[in-house]
CSV table of C-alpha atoms in Angstrom, one decimal:
chain,number,residue,atom,x,y,z
H,650,MET,CA,-29.3,-84.7,122.4
H,651,ALA,CA,-29.9,-82.0,119.9
H,652,MET,CA,-32.6,-80.2,121.8
H,653,ALA,CA,-31.2,-76.7,122.0
H,654,LEU,CA,-29.8,-75.9,118.5
H,655,PRO,CA,-28.9,-72.4,117.6
H,656,LEU,CA,-31.4,-70.9,115.2
H,657,ALA,CA,-30.9,-67.8,113.1
H,658,TYR,CA,-33.9,-65.5,112.9
H,659,ALA,CA,-34.2,-62.0,111.5
H,660,SER,CA,-37.1,-60.7,113.4
H,661,SER,CA,-39.8,-63.3,113.9
H,662,VAL,CA,-40.5,-65.1,117.1
H,663,VAL,CA,-39.0,-68.6,117.6
H,664,ASN,CA,-41.6,-71.3,117.3
H,665,PRO,CA,-40.8,-73.7,120.0
H,666,PHE,CA,-42.4,-76.6,118.1
H,667,GLU,CA,-40.0,-76.2,115.3
H,668,ALA,CA,-37.0,-75.6,117.7
H,669,GLY,CA,-35.4,-78.9,116.9
H,670,ARG,CA,-36.3,-79.2,113.3
H,671,LEU,CA,-34.8,-76.1,111.6
H,672,SER,CA,-31.2,-76.4,110.5
H,673,PHE,CA,-28.8,-73.6,110.9
H,674,SER,CA,-27.6,-73.3,107.3
H,675,THR,CA,-30.9,-73.1,105.3
H,676,LYS,CA,-32.1,-70.2,107.5
H,677,ALA,CA,-28.7,-68.5,107.2
H,678,THR,CA,-28.6,-68.6,103.4
H,679,LYS,CA,-32.1,-67.3,103.2
H,680,HIS,CA,-31.2,-64.4,105.4
H,681,LYS,CA,-28.0,-63.6,103.7
H,682,LYS,CA,-30.1,-62.8,100.6
H,683,HIS,CA,-32.3,-60.6,102.7
H,684,ILE,CA,-29.4,-58.7,104.1
H,685,TYR,CA,-28.1,-57.7,100.7
H,686,GLN,CA,-31.5,-56.9,99.3
H,687,PHE,CA,-32.9,-54.7,102.0
H,688,ARG,CA,-31.0,-51.9,103.7
H,689,LYS,CA,-33.3,-51.8,106.7
H,690,VAL,CA,-32.9,-55.3,108.2
H,691,THR,CA,-32.8,-56.3,111.9
H,692,LYS,CA,-29.7,-58.0,113.2
H,693,VAL,CA,-29.4,-61.7,112.7
H,694,LEU,CA,-29.2,-63.3,116.1
H,695,ALA,CA,-28.4,-66.9,117.1
H,696,TYR,CA,-31.2,-68.1,119.4
H,697,TYR,CA,-31.7,-71.1,121.6
H,698,GLY,CA,-35.2,-72.3,121.7
H,699,LEU,CA,-37.0,-73.8,124.7
H,700,ALA,CA,-37.7,-77.4,123.7
H,701,ASN,CA,-40.8,-79.1,125.0
H,702,PRO,CA,-40.5,-82.0,127.4
H,703,PRO,CA,-41.2,-85.3,125.6
H,704,TYR,CA,-44.5,-85.7,127.3
H,705,LYS,CA,-47.5,-83.6,128.4
H,706,LEU,CA,-47.1,-81.6,131.6
H,707,ASP,CA,-49.5,-83.8,133.5
H,708,ALA,CA,-48.0,-87.1,132.3
H,709,LEU,CA,-45.8,-87.6,135.4
H,710,GLU,CA,-48.6,-87.4,137.9
H,711,PRO,CA,-49.0,-88.4,140.7
H,712,TYR,CA,-45.3,-88.3,141.3
H,713,MET,CA,-44.7,-84.9,139.8
H,714,SER,CA,-47.7,-82.6,139.4
H,715,ARG,CA,-48.7,-80.7,136.3
H,716,ARG,CA,-48.4,-77.5,138.4
H,717,THR,CA,-44.8,-78.3,139.2
H,718,LEU,CA,-44.0,-78.8,135.6
H,719,GLU,CA,-45.8,-75.7,134.5
H,720,LEU,CA,-43.6,-73.7,136.8
H,721,HIS,CA,-40.5,-75.7,136.5
H,722,TRP,CA,-40.5,-75.9,132.7
H,723,GLY,CA,-42.7,-73.0,131.8
H,724,ASN,CA,-41.2,-70.4,134.1
H,725,ILE,CA,-37.8,-71.5,135.5
H,726,HIS,CA,-36.4,-73.5,132.5
H,727,ARG,CA,-37.8,-70.9,130.1
H,728,GLY,CA,-36.3,-68.2,132.3
H,729,TYR,CA,-32.8,-69.7,131.8
H,730,VAL,CA,-33.3,-69.9,128.0
H,731,ASP,CA,-34.4,-66.2,127.9
H,732,SER,CA,-31.6,-65.1,130.1
H,733,LEU,CA,-29.0,-67.0,128.0
H,734,ASN,CA,-30.3,-65.5,124.8
H,735,LYS,CA,-30.1,-62.0,126.3
H,736,GLN,CA,-26.5,-62.6,127.4
H,737,LEU,CA,-25.5,-64.0,124.0
H,738,ALA,CA,-27.0,-61.1,122.1
H,739,ASN,CA,-23.8,-59.1,122.4
H,740,SER,CA,-21.3,-61.9,123.0
H,741,PRO,CA,-18.8,-63.6,120.6
H,742,LEU,CA,-19.9,-67.0,122.1
H,743,TYR,CA,-23.0,-67.6,120.1
H,744,GLY,CA,-23.2,-70.2,117.3
H,745,CYS,CA,-22.0,-73.1,119.4
H,746,THR,CA,-23.9,-76.2,120.2
H,747,MET,CA,-25.1,-76.2,123.8
H,748,GLU,CA,-22.4,-78.8,124.8
H,749,GLU,CA,-19.7,-76.6,123.3
H,750,LEU,CA,-21.0,-73.6,125.0
H,751,ILE,CA,-21.2,-75.3,128.4
H,752,LYS,CA,-17.6,-76.5,128.2
H,753,THR,CA,-16.3,-73.2,126.9
H,754,THR,CA,-18.0,-71.1,129.5
H,755,PHE,CA,-17.1,-73.4,132.4
H,756,ASN,CA,-13.7,-72.2,131.7
H,757,ASN,CA,-12.0,-75.0,133.7
H,758,GLY,CA,-13.7,-74.1,137.0
H,759,ASN,CA,-13.7,-70.3,136.6
H,760,PRO,CA,-17.1,-70.0,135.0
H,761,LEU,CA,-18.0,-67.1,132.7
H,762,PRO,CA,-21.4,-65.4,133.4
H,763,GLU,CA,-23.1,-67.3,130.6
H,764,TYR,CA,-22.2,-70.7,132.1
H,765,ASN,CA,-24.9,-70.7,134.7
H,766,ASN,CA,-27.7,-70.1,132.2
H,767,ALA,CA,-26.3,-72.4,129.5
H,768,ALA,CA,-25.7,-75.3,131.9
H,769,GLU,CA,-29.1,-75.0,133.5
H,770,VAL,CA,-30.8,-75.0,130.1
H,771,TRP,CA,-29.0,-78.2,129.2
H,772,ASN,CA,-29.5,-79.7,132.6
H,773,HIS,CA,-33.2,-79.2,132.5
H,774,ASP,CA,-33.5,-80.6,128.9
H,775,PHE,CA,-31.7,-83.7,130.1
H,776,PHE,CA,-33.8,-83.9,133.3
H,777,TRP,CA,-37.1,-84.0,131.3
H,778,GLU,CA,-35.6,-86.8,129.2
H,779,SER,CA,-34.5,-88.7,132.4
H,780,MET,CA,-38.2,-89.1,133.3
H,781,GLN,CA,-41.0,-90.8,131.5
H,782,PRO,CA,-44.7,-91.4,132.0
H,783,ASN,CA,-45.5,-94.9,133.3
H,784,GLY,CA,-41.8,-95.3,134.0
H,785,GLY,CA,-40.4,-97.0,137.0
H,786,ARG,CA,-39.5,-100.3,135.4
H,787,LEU,CA,-36.1,-101.7,135.9
H,788,PRO,CA,-33.5,-100.9,133.3
H,789,TRP,CA,-32.5,-103.7,131.0
H,790,GLY,CA,-29.8,-104.7,128.6
H,791,GLY,CA,-26.4,-103.0,128.7
H,792,VAL,CA,-27.4,-100.4,131.3
H,793,LEU,CA,-28.6,-103.1,133.8
H,794,ASP,CA,-25.5,-105.2,133.2
H,795,GLN,CA,-23.2,-102.3,133.9
H,796,ILE,CA,-25.2,-101.2,137.0
H,797,GLU,CA,-25.0,-104.7,138.4
H,798,LYS,CA,-21.3,-104.7,137.6
H,799,ASP,CA,-20.5,-101.3,139.2
H,800,PHE,CA,-23.0,-101.3,142.1
H,801,GLY,CA,-23.7,-104.9,142.8
H,802,SER,CA,-27.4,-104.7,142.1
H,803,PHE,CA,-30.0,-102.3,140.9
H,804,SER,CA,-31.4,-101.8,144.4
H,805,ASN,CA,-27.9,-101.0,145.8
H,806,PHE,CA,-27.5,-98.4,143.0
H,807,ARG,CA,-30.9,-96.9,143.8
H,808,ASP,CA,-30.1,-96.7,147.5
H,809,GLU,CA,-26.8,-95.0,146.8
H,810,PHE,CA,-28.4,-92.6,144.4
H,811,VAL,CA,-31.1,-91.6,146.9
H,812,HIS,CA,-28.6,-91.4,149.7
H,813,SER,CA,-26.4,-89.1,147.6
H,814,ALA,CA,-29.5,-86.9,146.9
H,815,MET,CA,-30.3,-86.7,150.6
H,816,MET,CA,-26.7,-85.7,151.4
H,817,LEU,CA,-26.7,-82.7,149.0
H,818,PHE,CA,-26.4,-79.4,150.9
H,819,GLY,CA,-28.0,-76.5,149.1
H,820,SER,CA,-29.1,-76.6,145.5
H,821,GLY,CA,-27.8,-79.1,143.0
H,822,TRP,CA,-28.2,-82.3,140.9
H,823,VAL,CA,-27.5,-86.0,141.3
H,824,TRP,CA,-26.3,-87.8,138.2
H,825,LEU,CA,-25.7,-91.4,137.1
H,826,VAL,CA,-22.7,-90.9,134.7
H,827,LEU,CA,-20.5,-93.1,132.7
H,828,LYS,CA,-17.0,-92.1,133.5
H,829,THR,CA,-15.2,-92.1,130.2
H,830,ASN,CA,-11.7,-92.6,131.5
H,831,GLU,CA,-12.5,-95.2,134.1
H,832,ARG,CA,-15.1,-96.8,131.8
H,833,ARG,CA,-17.5,-97.4,134.7
H,834,LEU,CA,-20.8,-96.0,136.0
H,835,SER,CA,-20.6,-93.6,138.9
H,836,ILE,CA,-23.1,-91.5,141.0
H,837,VAL,CA,-22.0,-87.8,141.0
H,838,ARG,CA,-23.5,-84.9,142.9
H,839,THR,CA,-23.1,-81.4,141.6
H,840,SER,CA,-23.8,-78.0,143.1
H,841,ASN,CA,-26.0,-75.3,141.6
H,842,ALA,CA,-25.6,-75.6,137.8
H,843,VAL,CA,-22.5,-77.7,137.5
H,844,CYS,CA,-22.9,-80.3,134.8
H,845,PRO,CA,-20.8,-83.4,134.5
H,846,LEU,CA,-20.3,-82.7,130.7
H,847,VAL,CA,-17.5,-80.3,131.8
H,848,TRP,CA,-15.5,-83.2,133.0
H,849,GLY,CA,-16.0,-85.2,129.9
H,850,ASP,CA,-18.4,-87.7,131.7
H,851,ILE,CA,-21.5,-89.0,129.9
H,852,PRO,CA,-24.7,-88.4,131.9
H,853,ILE,CA,-27.1,-91.3,131.9
H,854,ILE,CA,-29.9,-90.0,134.1
H,855,SER,CA,-30.2,-87.0,136.4
H,856,LEU,CA,-32.3,-85.8,139.3
H,857,ASP,CA,-32.9,-82.1,140.0
H,858,MET,CA,-32.5,-81.5,143.7
H,859,TRP,CA,-33.2,-77.8,143.7
H,860,GLU,CA,-36.1,-77.2,146.0
H,861,HIS,CA,-38.2,-75.9,143.2
H,862,ALA,CA,-38.2,-79.3,141.7
H,863,TYR,CA,-40.1,-80.9,144.6
H,864,TYR,CA,-41.3,-78.3,147.0
H,865,LEU,CA,-44.8,-77.9,145.7
H,866,ASP,CA,-45.5,-81.6,145.6
H,867,TYR,CA,-43.6,-82.8,148.6
H,868,LYS,CA,-43.3,-79.7,150.7
H,869,VAL,CA,-40.2,-80.4,152.6
H,870,PHE,CA,-38.3,-83.7,152.0
E,685,MET,CA,-54.6,-66.6,167.5
E,686,ALA,CA,-53.7,-65.2,170.9
E,687,LEU,CA,-54.1,-68.6,172.5
E,688,ARG,CA,-51.6,-70.0,170.0
E,689,ALA,CA,-49.2,-67.2,170.8
E,690,LEU,CA,-49.5,-68.1,174.5
E,691,LEU,CA,-48.8,-71.8,173.8
E,692,THR,CA,-45.8,-71.1,171.6
E,693,LYS,CA,-44.4,-68.7,174.1
E,694,ARG,CA,-44.8,-71.0,177.0
E,695,ALA,CA,-44.3,-74.5,175.5
E,696,PRO,CA,-41.5,-75.8,177.7
E,697,THR,CA,-40.5,-78.6,175.3
E,698,LEU,CA,-39.5,-76.0,172.7
E,699,ALA,CA,-37.8,-73.5,174.9
E,700,SER,CA,-34.1,-73.0,174.4
E,701,GLY,CA,-31.3,-73.6,176.8
E,702,LEU,CA,-33.1,-75.7,179.4
E,703,GLY,CA,-30.5,-78.4,179.7
E,704,PRO,CA,-31.7,-81.9,179.6
E,705,PHE,CA,-35.2,-80.7,178.7
E,706,ALA,CA,-34.0,-79.0,175.5
E,707,SER,CA,-35.9,-80.6,172.7
E,708,ALA,CA,-34.4,-81.0,169.3
E,709,GLY,CA,-37.1,-82.7,167.4
E,710,GLY,CA,-38.0,-86.3,167.1
E,711,SER,CA,-34.7,-88.0,167.8
E,712,GLY,CA,-35.6,-89.2,171.2
E,713,THR,CA,-34.1,-88.2,174.6
E,714,GLY,CA,-31.5,-90.9,175.0
E,715,TRP,CA,-28.5,-89.3,173.4
E,716,GLN,CA,-29.5,-85.9,174.7
E,717,GLY,CA,-29.3,-87.1,178.3
E,718,LEU,CA,-26.0,-88.6,177.6
E,719,CYS,CA,-24.6,-85.5,175.9
E,720,HIS,CA,-25.7,-83.4,178.8
E,721,ALA,CA,-24.0,-85.8,181.2
E,722,ARG,CA,-20.8,-85.4,179.2
E,723,GLY,CA,-21.2,-81.6,179.3
E,724,LEU,CA,-22.1,-81.3,175.6
E,725,LYS,CA,-24.5,-78.4,175.0
E,726,VAL,CA,-27.0,-79.4,172.3
E,727,ALA,CA,-28.8,-76.9,170.2
E,728,ALA,CA,-32.5,-76.3,170.6
E,729,LEU,CA,-35.2,-74.9,168.3
E,730,PRO,CA,-36.1,-71.4,169.5
E,731,ASP,CA,-39.7,-70.3,169.6
E,732,LEU,CA,-41.0,-67.6,167.3
E,733,GLU,CA,-42.1,-64.4,169.1
E,734,TYR,CA,-45.2,-64.2,166.9
E,735,ASP,CA,-47.8,-66.5,165.3
E,736,TYR,CA,-47.0,-68.4,162.1
E,737,GLY,CA,-49.7,-66.4,160.4
E,738,ALA,CA,-48.7,-63.0,161.8
E,739,LEU,CA,-46.3,-62.1,158.9
E,740,ALA,CA,-48.9,-62.5,156.2
E,741,PRO,CA,-49.4,-61.4,153.5
E,742,ALA,CA,-45.7,-60.7,153.2
E,743,ILE,CA,-44.8,-64.2,154.2
E,744,SER,CA,-47.6,-66.8,154.4
E,745,GLY,CA,-48.4,-68.8,157.5
E,746,GLU,CA,-47.8,-72.0,155.6
E,747,ILE,CA,-44.3,-71.0,154.8
E,748,MET,CA,-43.5,-69.8,158.3
E,749,ARG,CA,-44.8,-73.1,159.8
E,750,LEU,CA,-42.8,-75.3,157.4
E,751,HIS,CA,-39.8,-73.1,157.6
E,752,HIS,CA,-39.7,-73.2,161.4
E,753,GLN,CA,-41.1,-76.7,162.2
E,754,LYS,CA,-39.5,-78.6,159.4
E,755,HIS,CA,-36.4,-76.9,158.1
E,756,HIS,CA,-35.1,-75.2,161.2
E,757,LYS,CA,-35.9,-78.2,163.3
E,758,ALA,CA,-34.1,-80.5,161.0
E,759,TYR,CA,-31.0,-78.3,161.1
E,760,VAL,CA,-31.1,-78.4,164.9
E,761,SER,CA,-31.6,-82.1,165.0
E,762,ASN,CA,-28.9,-82.9,162.4
E,763,TYR,CA,-26.5,-80.5,164.1
E,764,ASN,CA,-27.0,-82.3,167.4
E,765,ASP,CA,-26.5,-85.7,165.7
E,766,ALA,CA,-23.3,-84.5,164.1
E,767,LEU,CA,-22.1,-82.9,167.4
E,768,GLU,CA,-22.6,-86.1,169.3
E,769,LYS,CA,-20.7,-88.0,166.6
E,770,LEU,CA,-17.9,-85.4,166.7
E,771,ASP,CA,-17.6,-85.7,170.4
E,772,ALA,CA,-17.3,-89.5,170.1
E,773,ALA,CA,-14.7,-89.2,167.3
E,774,MET,CA,-12.6,-86.7,169.3
E,775,ALA,CA,-12.7,-88.9,172.3
E,776,LYS,CA,-11.4,-91.8,170.3
E,777,GLY,CA,-8.9,-89.7,168.4
E,778,ASP,CA,-10.5,-90.6,165.1
E,779,VAL,CA,-9.1,-87.8,163.0
E,780,ALA,CA,-10.7,-89.0,159.7
E,781,ALA,CA,-14.1,-89.0,161.3
E,782,VAL,CA,-13.5,-85.6,162.9
E,783,VAL,CA,-12.7,-84.1,159.4
E,784,ARG,CA,-15.5,-86.0,157.7
E,785,LEU,CA,-18.1,-84.5,160.1
E,786,GLN,CA,-17.1,-80.9,159.4
E,787,SER,CA,-19.3,-80.3,156.5
E,788,ALA,CA,-22.4,-81.6,158.3
E,789,ILE,CA,-21.6,-79.4,161.3
E,790,LYS,CA,-21.0,-76.3,159.1
E,791,PHE,CA,-24.2,-76.9,157.1
E,792,ASN,CA,-26.6,-77.7,160.0
E,793,GLY,CA,-24.9,-75.5,162.6
E,794,GLY,CA,-24.9,-72.7,160.1
E,795,GLY,CA,-28.6,-73.3,159.3
E,796,HIS,CA,-29.4,-73.1,163.0
E,797,ILE,CA,-27.5,-69.9,163.5
E,798,ASN,CA,-28.9,-68.2,160.4
E,799,HIS,CA,-32.5,-69.1,161.1
E,800,THR,CA,-32.3,-68.1,164.7
E,801,ILE,CA,-31.2,-64.6,163.6
E,802,PHE,CA,-33.8,-64.7,160.8
E,803,TRP,CA,-36.8,-65.2,163.1
E,804,LYS,CA,-35.7,-62.2,165.2
E,805,ASN,CA,-35.3,-60.1,162.0
E,806,LEU,CA,-39.0,-60.4,161.3
E,807,LYS,CA,-41.9,-58.8,163.1
E,808,PRO,CA,-45.6,-58.5,162.4
E,809,VAL,CA,-46.7,-55.1,161.0
E,810,ASN,CA,-48.8,-54.3,164.0
E,811,GLU,CA,-45.8,-54.8,166.2
E,812,GLY,CA,-43.5,-52.5,164.4
E,813,GLY,CA,-42.5,-54.6,161.4
E,814,GLY,CA,-41.4,-52.6,158.5
E,815,GLU,CA,-40.8,-49.4,160.5
E,816,PRO,CA,-37.6,-47.8,159.2
E,817,PRO,CA,-34.6,-47.4,161.4
E,818,HIS,CA,-33.8,-44.2,163.1
E,819,ALA,CA,-31.0,-42.7,165.2
E,820,THR,CA,-27.7,-44.4,165.0
E,821,LEU,CA,-28.4,-47.2,162.6
E,822,GLY,CA,-30.5,-44.8,160.4
E,823,TRP,CA,-27.6,-42.4,160.1
E,824,ALA,CA,-25.1,-45.2,159.5
E,825,ILE,CA,-27.2,-46.4,156.6
E,826,ASP,CA,-27.4,-42.9,155.1
E,827,THR,CA,-23.6,-42.6,155.5
E,828,ASP,CA,-22.7,-45.9,154.0
E,829,PHE,CA,-25.4,-46.4,151.4
E,830,GLY,CA,-26.8,-42.9,150.8
E,831,SER,CA,-30.3,-43.8,151.8
E,832,LEU,CA,-32.5,-46.6,153.1
E,833,GLU,CA,-34.0,-47.1,149.6
E,834,ALA,CA,-30.5,-47.5,148.2
E,835,LEU,CA,-29.7,-50.2,150.8
E,836,VAL,CA,-32.9,-52.1,150.1
E,837,GLN,CA,-32.3,-51.9,146.4
E,838,LYS,CA,-28.8,-53.2,146.9
E,839,MET,CA,-29.8,-56.1,149.1
E,840,ASN,CA,-32.6,-57.0,146.7
E,841,ALA,CA,-30.3,-57.0,143.7
E,842,GLU,CA,-27.8,-59.2,145.5
E,843,GLY,CA,-30.5,-61.5,146.7
E,844,ALA,CA,-32.0,-61.8,143.2
E,845,ALA,CA,-28.6,-62.4,141.6
E,846,LEU,CA,-27.6,-65.1,144.1
E,847,GLN,CA,-27.4,-68.5,142.2
E,848,GLY,CA,-28.7,-71.5,144.0
E,849,SER,CA,-29.3,-71.3,147.8
E,850,GLY,CA,-27.9,-68.8,150.3
E,851,TRP,CA,-28.5,-65.6,152.3
E,852,VAL,CA,-28.1,-61.9,151.8
E,853,TRP,CA,-27.0,-59.9,154.8
E,854,LEU,CA,-26.8,-56.4,156.2
E,855,ALA,CA,-23.5,-56.7,158.1
E,856,LEU,CA,-21.6,-54.5,160.4
E,857,GLU,CA,-17.9,-54.6,160.0
E,858,LYS,CA,-16.9,-54.2,163.7
E,859,GLU,CA,-13.4,-52.8,163.3
E,860,ARG,CA,-14.1,-50.1,160.8
E,861,LYS,CA,-17.7,-49.6,162.1
E,862,LYS,CA,-18.9,-49.8,158.5
E,863,LEU,CA,-22.1,-51.3,157.1
E,864,LEU,CA,-21.8,-53.8,154.3
E,865,VAL,CA,-24.1,-55.9,152.1
E,866,GLU,CA,-22.8,-59.5,151.9
E,867,THR,CA,-24.0,-62.8,150.6
E,868,THR,CA,-23.3,-66.3,151.8
E,869,ALA,CA,-23.9,-69.6,150.0
E,870,ASN,CA,-26.0,-72.4,151.3
E,871,GLN,CA,-26.1,-72.2,155.1
E,872,ASP,CA,-22.7,-70.6,155.6
E,873,PRO,CA,-23.0,-68.1,158.5
E,874,LEU,CA,-21.8,-64.5,157.9
E,875,VAL,CA,-18.6,-65.0,159.8
E,876,THR,CA,-17.3,-67.2,157.0
E,877,LYS,CA,-17.1,-64.0,155.0
E,878,GLY,CA,-15.1,-62.2,157.6
E,879,ALA,CA,-14.4,-62.7,161.3
E,880,ASN,CA,-15.3,-59.1,162.1
E,881,LEU,CA,-18.7,-59.2,160.5
E,882,VAL,CA,-21.8,-59.0,162.7
E,883,PRO,CA,-25.2,-59.8,161.1
E,884,LEU,CA,-27.8,-57.1,161.6
E,885,LEU,CA,-30.3,-58.4,159.1
E,886,GLY,CA,-30.4,-61.6,157.0
E,887,ILE,CA,-32.8,-62.6,154.2
E,888,ASP,CA,-33.1,-66.3,153.5
E,889,VAL,CA,-33.1,-66.7,149.7
E,890,TRP,CA,-33.3,-70.5,149.7
E,891,GLU,CA,-36.3,-71.5,147.6
E,892,HIS,CA,-38.1,-73.0,150.6
E,893,ALA,CA,-38.3,-69.5,152.1
E,894,TYR,CA,-40.6,-68.2,149.3
E,895,TYR,CA,-41.5,-70.8,146.7
E,896,LEU,CA,-44.9,-71.9,148.0
E,897,GLN,CA,-46.1,-68.4,148.0
E,898,TYR,CA,-44.1,-66.5,145.3
E,899,LYS,CA,-43.2,-69.5,143.1
E,900,ASN,CA,-40.1,-68.6,141.2
E,901,VAL,CA,-40.6,-64.8,141.4
E,902,LYS,CA,-37.9,-64.2,144.0
E,903,PRO,CA,-37.9,-60.4,143.4
E,904,ASP,CA,-41.5,-60.1,144.6
E,905,TYR,CA,-40.5,-62.0,147.8
E,906,LEU,CA,-37.6,-59.6,148.3
E,907,LYS,CA,-39.8,-56.6,147.7
E,908,ASN,CA,-42.4,-57.7,150.3
E,909,ILE,CA,-40.2,-59.0,153.1
E,910,TRP,CA,-39.2,-55.4,154.0
E,911,LYS,CA,-42.8,-54.8,155.2
E,912,VAL,CA,-42.1,-57.1,158.1
E,913,MET,CA,-38.5,-56.3,158.7
E,914,ASN,CA,-37.6,-55.8,162.4
E,915,TRP,CA,-35.3,-52.8,162.3
E,916,LYS,CA,-35.6,-52.4,166.0
E,917,TYR,CA,-33.6,-55.6,166.5
E,918,ALA,CA,-31.0,-54.5,163.9
E,919,SER,CA,-30.6,-51.2,165.7
E,920,GLU,CA,-30.1,-53.0,169.0
E,921,VAL,CA,-27.4,-55.2,167.7
E,922,TYR,CA,-25.8,-52.2,165.9
E,923,ASP,CA,-25.8,-50.1,169.0
E,924,SER,CA,-24.3,-52.8,171.2
E,925,GLU,CA,-21.6,-53.8,168.7
E,926,ALA,CA,-20.7,-50.4,167.2
E,927,ALA,CA,-20.5,-48.6,170.6
């Protein structure tokens, strides 16, 4: 999941289409030369880029409208990325991978101010990946085997997942995670921006249950 | 418009506190009758004192309708369900069930309390909405915040900064007779932040309160809601509690 890599840029705008493709070191060495050659140089900043969802914004219709994705990705997700970059501009925390940043800023349950933005950036990246156009088929292979082992059947799992989502009070997420210690799948509900990465679990799929994720399309619930 | 106001004001099925006729949404009348027989007072969805469209353009009619008829009604209905289950669990001495029901009661009961206050906090412009407070509350605001503008700015800042779902409140601390700005998460009522806190004004910053109209631009919603703020109600509460 290398969506949000740190990128070093002197002064140009981050090109979102190249967000995943530039490596940290090549840009850094290029800029080191610049720093010594020119006295007037803008500060080198580590930047997180907003990655595109792996499909066009209307690809999930009719279940999730283009308008929802335009706002959810284009405004809300982008907002978290921009806020995070602003926060990190003067912080010793930049230069981490997103996962490292999330675990560090979660601070064992006493989150630092950057946590919320970092986690929401990652959560949304993961959420776009959890969905696909023309999806809805049953899982297969190892995932299905494990689901059947841990939930009895796929439809049991789905019922439990939906029930968990309906029981969420306030804003939050529902996750299917692989619990690393117990070596089994589990459905986990988190509040606001909490991400199961902080407990060392491995998310498999997620569902955004903040109202902004469904309100335009489904109104209430 | 006027006809609809007449209907909402007089619709007996939605009126509050009318015993066995108190309606709490589509869950049927069976358990309500039973609850009443056992002396259990169920919650009821209060009427609005204005049309759904009367707060536009600050808050759209669509939002008001959904907010009242779907969200608030669901809190009432779910609270009543939980209350009935709690009653049964208490009668049986089922401690685990009593404890398990607490979060549903807090969430739905809190939602009912908070929204009941919220509807009274709002008033159409042509009925005095947005008119600034005078006299006692006005002076108290100047004393505790410097000016009305400073208070509005503070509440808007706290509302904008609130992560996730919650409320931002103008509260009266009864003991010290001081005004405070407080926030609560999810549907926690103001008293969860202090037993002596009395809510004068609350602003719902759950996304459902503004998303359809303002999308994710919460600050615009916060800026505009003051145009329909019912300071008269806040003053009345202040005067009765701070006396």
